[in-house]
Short mmCIF file of C-alpha atoms in Angstrom, two decimals:
data_model
loop_
_atom_site.label_atom_id
_atom_site.label_comp_id
_atom_site.label_asym_id
_atom_site.label_seq_id
_atom_site.Cartn_x
_atom_site.Cartn_y
_atom_site.Cartn_z
CA GLY B 22 4.60 8.12 -30.15
CA ALA B 23 4.85 4.59 -28.78
CA GLY B 24 6.62 4.03 -25.52
CA VAL B 25 8.95 1.25 -24.46
CA SER B 26 7.36 -2.13 -25.12
CA GLN B 27 8.26 -5.30 -23.26
CA SER B 28 7.19 -8.88 -23.81
CA PRO B 29 5.96 -11.09 -22.41
CA SER B 30 4.22 -9.17 -19.65
CA ASN B 31 4.24 -12.27 -17.48
CA LYS B 32 6.36 -15.41 -17.61
CA VAL B 33 6.11 -18.47 -15.42
CA THR B 34 8.70 -21.16 -15.85
CA GLU B 35 10.26 -24.06 -14.03
CA LYS B 36 13.57 -23.85 -12.26
CA GLY B 37 16.41 -24.75 -14.58
CA LYS B 38 14.74 -23.55 -17.77
CA ASP B 39 16.08 -20.73 -19.92
CA VAL B 40 14.00 -17.58 -20.52
CA GLU B 41 14.21 -14.73 -23.00
CA LEU B 42 12.74 -11.31 -22.30
CA ARG B 43 12.27 -8.77 -25.06
CA CYS B 44 12.43 -4.98 -25.11
CA ASP B 45 11.47 -2.60 -27.91
CA PRO B 46 12.80 0.86 -27.03
CA ILE B 47 11.36 4.18 -28.11
CA SER B 48 12.23 4.79 -31.74
CA GLY B 49 15.38 6.85 -32.09
CA HIS B 50 16.60 6.27 -28.55
CA THR B 51 20.24 5.23 -28.61
CA ALA B 52 20.56 4.19 -24.98
CA LEU B 53 18.86 1.08 -23.57
CA TYR B 54 18.91 -0.20 -19.98
CA TRP B 55 17.78 -3.33 -18.17
CA TYR B 56 16.86 -3.25 -14.49
CA ARG B 57 15.53 -5.81 -12.05
CA GLN B 58 12.97 -5.00 -9.37
CA SER B 59 12.26 -7.46 -6.59
CA LEU B 60 8.97 -7.24 -4.71
CA GLY B 61 8.71 -4.00 -2.79
CA GLN B 62 12.24 -2.97 -3.67
CA GLY B 63 13.96 -0.36 -5.76
CA LEU B 64 15.48 -0.91 -9.15
CA GLU B 65 18.73 -2.81 -9.57
CA PHE B 66 20.78 -1.94 -12.64
CA LEU B 67 21.72 -4.90 -14.84
CA ILE B 68 23.14 -3.75 -18.18
CA TYR B 69 23.36 -0.69 -20.43
CA PHE B 70 23.71 -0.33 -24.21
CA GLN B 71 24.68 2.89 -25.97
CA GLY B 72 24.86 2.96 -29.74
CA ASN B 73 27.64 0.74 -31.08
CA SER B 74 29.72 0.94 -27.91
CA ALA B 75 30.51 -2.11 -25.82
CA PRO B 76 27.71 -2.62 -23.28
CA ASP B 77 28.18 -1.93 -19.58
CA LYS B 78 27.53 -5.35 -18.04
CA SER B 79 28.63 -4.40 -14.55
CA GLY B 80 25.23 -5.08 -12.99
CA LEU B 81 24.66 -8.60 -14.26
CA PRO B 82 24.44 -10.82 -11.15
CA SER B 83 25.95 -13.95 -12.67
CA ASP B 84 27.13 -15.48 -15.92
CA ARG B 85 23.67 -17.01 -16.32
CA PHE B 86 22.50 -13.55 -17.37
CA SER B 87 23.26 -12.09 -20.79
CA ALA B 88 21.76 -9.50 -23.10
CA GLU B 89 21.97 -8.52 -26.71
CA ARG B 90 20.85 -5.53 -28.68
CA THR B 91 20.46 -6.17 -32.38
CA GLY B 92 20.62 -3.38 -34.94
CA GLY B 93 20.75 -0.76 -32.23
CA SER B 94 17.08 -1.27 -31.43
CA VAL B 95 15.45 -4.38 -29.95
CA SER B 96 17.12 -6.00 -26.96
CA THR B 97 16.80 -9.48 -25.49
CA LEU B 98 17.71 -10.38 -21.91
CA THR B 99 18.42 -14.08 -21.50
CA ILE B 100 18.54 -15.93 -18.20
CA GLN B 101 19.92 -19.46 -18.40
CA ARG B 102 19.23 -22.25 -15.92
CA THR B 103 16.81 -20.07 -13.98
CA GLN B 104 16.78 -20.15 -10.18
CA GLN B 105 13.99 -19.18 -7.81
CA GLU B 106 15.90 -16.06 -6.75
CA ASP B 107 15.61 -14.85 -10.34
CA SER B 108 11.91 -14.21 -9.73
CA ALA B 109 11.37 -10.46 -10.13
CA VAL B 110 10.06 -7.82 -12.49
CA TYR B 111 12.53 -7.09 -15.26
CA LEU B 112 12.26 -3.53 -16.53
CA CYS B 113 13.67 -2.04 -19.69
CA ALA B 114 14.24 1.68 -20.24
CA SER B 115 15.52 3.82 -23.08
CA SER B 116 16.75 7.36 -23.39
CA SER B 117 17.71 9.65 -26.22
CA GLN B 118 21.29 9.73 -25.01
CA GLY B 119 23.21 8.20 -22.15
CA GLY B 120 23.64 9.62 -18.69
CA GLY B 121 22.03 12.87 -17.68
CA GLN B 122 18.83 12.24 -19.57
CA PRO B 123 15.49 10.88 -18.37
CA GLN B 124 15.00 7.19 -18.93
CA HIS B 125 11.59 6.05 -20.08
CA PHE B 126 10.46 2.67 -18.83
CA GLY B 127 8.32 -0.13 -20.13
CA ASP B 128 5.86 -1.91 -17.85
CA GLY B 129 8.22 -4.81 -17.34
CA THR B 130 8.11 -8.60 -17.48
CA ARG B 131 7.03 -10.29 -14.28
CA LEU B 132 9.11 -13.46 -14.07
CA SER B 133 8.13 -16.25 -11.72
CA ILE B 134 10.34 -19.29 -11.26
CA LEU B 135 8.57 -22.31 -9.81
CA GLY A 2 29.22 2.45 -1.85
CA GLU A 3 27.16 5.46 -2.81
CA SER A 4 23.44 5.23 -2.36
CA VAL A 5 20.27 7.18 -2.62
CA GLY A 6 17.73 6.70 0.11
CA LEU A 7 14.38 7.98 1.25
CA HIS A 8 13.58 9.19 4.75
CA LEU A 9 10.09 7.68 4.97
CA PRO A 10 8.90 4.41 3.45
CA THR A 11 5.20 5.42 3.65
CA LEU A 12 3.29 8.68 3.61
CA SER A 13 -0.44 9.29 3.93
CA VAL A 14 -1.96 12.59 2.90
CA GLN A 15 -5.51 13.91 2.79
CA GLU A 16 -6.86 14.56 -0.67
CA GLY A 17 -6.35 18.18 -1.61
CA ASP A 18 -3.43 18.68 0.76
CA ASN A 19 0.15 19.12 -0.35
CA SER A 20 2.68 16.32 0.07
CA ILE A 21 6.44 16.34 0.38
CA ILE A 22 8.57 13.29 -0.32
CA ASN A 23 12.18 13.44 0.74
CA CYS A 24 15.36 11.85 -0.53
CA ALA A 25 18.95 11.91 0.68
CA TYR A 26 21.94 11.25 -1.52
CA SER A 27 25.53 10.72 -0.54
CA ASN A 28 27.56 11.26 -3.71
CA SER A 29 28.57 14.89 -4.09
CA ALA A 30 29.59 14.12 -7.68
CA SER A 31 26.00 13.42 -8.68
CA ASP A 32 24.83 16.07 -11.10
CA TYR A 33 21.44 14.88 -12.28
CA PHE A 34 18.40 13.75 -10.32
CA ILE A 35 15.05 12.33 -11.33
CA TRP A 36 11.77 11.55 -9.62
CA TYR A 37 9.68 8.66 -10.85
CA LYS A 38 6.16 7.54 -9.99
CA GLN A 39 5.33 3.85 -10.10
CA GLU A 40 1.79 2.54 -9.96
CA SER A 41 1.02 -1.08 -9.25
CA GLY A 42 1.84 -3.34 -12.19
CA LYS A 43 3.37 -0.50 -14.19
CA GLY A 44 6.87 0.67 -14.95
CA PRO A 45 8.28 3.84 -13.38
CA GLN A 46 6.89 7.00 -14.96
CA PHE A 47 9.11 10.06 -15.30
CA ILE A 48 7.80 13.00 -13.27
CA ILE A 49 10.46 15.67 -13.16
CA ASP A 50 14.23 16.05 -13.22
CA ILE A 51 16.75 18.60 -12.03
CA ARG A 52 20.42 19.24 -12.66
CA SER A 53 22.91 20.17 -9.99
CA ASN A 54 23.24 23.74 -11.27
CA MET A 55 19.64 24.38 -10.18
CA ASP A 56 17.98 24.56 -6.76
CA LYS A 57 14.37 24.34 -7.81
CA ARG A 58 12.33 23.24 -10.76
CA GLN A 59 8.57 23.31 -11.20
CA GLY A 60 6.23 21.23 -13.26
CA GLN A 61 2.52 20.79 -13.29
CA ARG A 62 1.54 20.47 -9.59
CA VAL A 63 5.04 19.21 -8.79
CA THR A 64 8.15 20.96 -7.60
CA VAL A 65 11.57 19.44 -7.04
CA LEU A 66 13.97 21.09 -4.63
CA LEU A 67 17.68 20.33 -4.50
CA ASN A 68 19.83 21.28 -1.52
CA LYS A 69 23.39 20.43 -2.43
CA THR A 70 24.75 21.63 0.91
CA VAL A 71 23.01 18.83 2.80
CA LYS A 72 22.62 16.52 -0.21
CA HIS A 73 18.87 16.50 -0.03
CA LEU A 74 16.22 16.22 -2.71
CA SER A 75 12.49 16.63 -2.28
CA LEU A 76 9.38 16.29 -4.38
CA GLN A 77 6.42 18.47 -3.56
CA ILE A 78 3.02 17.56 -4.96
CA ALA A 79 0.38 20.26 -4.68
CA ALA A 80 -3.35 19.66 -4.22
CA THR A 81 -3.00 15.90 -4.14
CA GLN A 82 -5.50 13.73 -5.98
CA PRO A 83 -6.38 10.03 -5.61
CA GLY A 84 -4.39 9.34 -8.78
CA ASP A 85 -1.25 10.50 -7.03
CA SER A 86 -1.28 7.36 -4.88
CA ALA A 87 1.78 5.39 -5.94
CA VAL A 88 5.36 4.59 -5.00
CA TYR A 89 7.76 7.44 -5.68
CA PHE A 90 11.44 6.86 -6.39
CA CYS A 91 14.27 9.32 -6.54
CA ALA A 92 17.29 8.46 -8.63
CA GLU A 93 20.69 10.03 -9.15
CA ASN A 94 23.18 10.02 -11.97
CA PHE A 95 26.83 10.17 -11.05
CA GLN A 96 28.82 12.61 -13.11
CA GLY A 97 30.06 10.82 -16.21
CA ALA A 98 28.20 7.61 -15.41
CA GLN A 99 25.42 6.23 -17.53
CA LYS A 100 23.21 4.37 -15.09
CA LEU A 101 20.80 5.73 -12.55
CA VAL A 102 21.01 4.74 -8.90
CA PHE A 103 17.56 4.40 -7.36
CA GLY A 104 16.37 4.76 -3.81
CA GLN A 105 14.04 2.24 -2.21
CA GLY A 106 10.88 4.28 -2.77
CA THR A 107 8.16 5.95 -0.70
CA ARG A 108 4.58 4.77 -0.89
CA LEU A 109 2.23 7.74 -1.03
CA THR A 110 -1.39 7.14 -0.14
CA ILE A 111 -4.01 9.81 -0.74
CA ASN A 112 -6.94 9.51 1.63
CA PRO A 113 -10.37 10.69 0.41
#
């Protein structure tokens, strides 16, 4: 079946603008994760959704970052008033359950802040 | 804080040889480990996982070994091919936690 789909694949925007990144998880997966990957670095956890539970927002770097997951499926990561340090690849993953299960990743959105 | 790290940032191997990528973890409460492969411009691709009640698990051309005594994880790739060139990440899942903690990655290059 289809994997995790992210859009756009690339986004270039000016400093101070807001951006929205979209993630379509694998159908039936209840858990959804957002990560950030800076150039040549590992993955930094941002936020986790599981079913109807309150999301784990412990990884969000500032209050400019927020995420929603509507209907238990599609998720949107929003970055307000973007800064140059927000430039990175934003990766979404989903899994059939929460912890202790493999997470399957999309190919990410490469965000560049000018 | 707890972290997962890799011993070597880069590794070059001759095509056809076997490769071993190592990973150290520090949290004895971690009970689930995963190896991912990431090619340029792509998201991480699941390779193999192992739970803490196992010492070894084999897949197709890959084997993961877990040594809980020294908190060490390794990924063995047999008969390497050019397509194996990528960055490999290990990740751990703390018992009861939901998120994975990733290491910094090892870049594997397969030389023809």
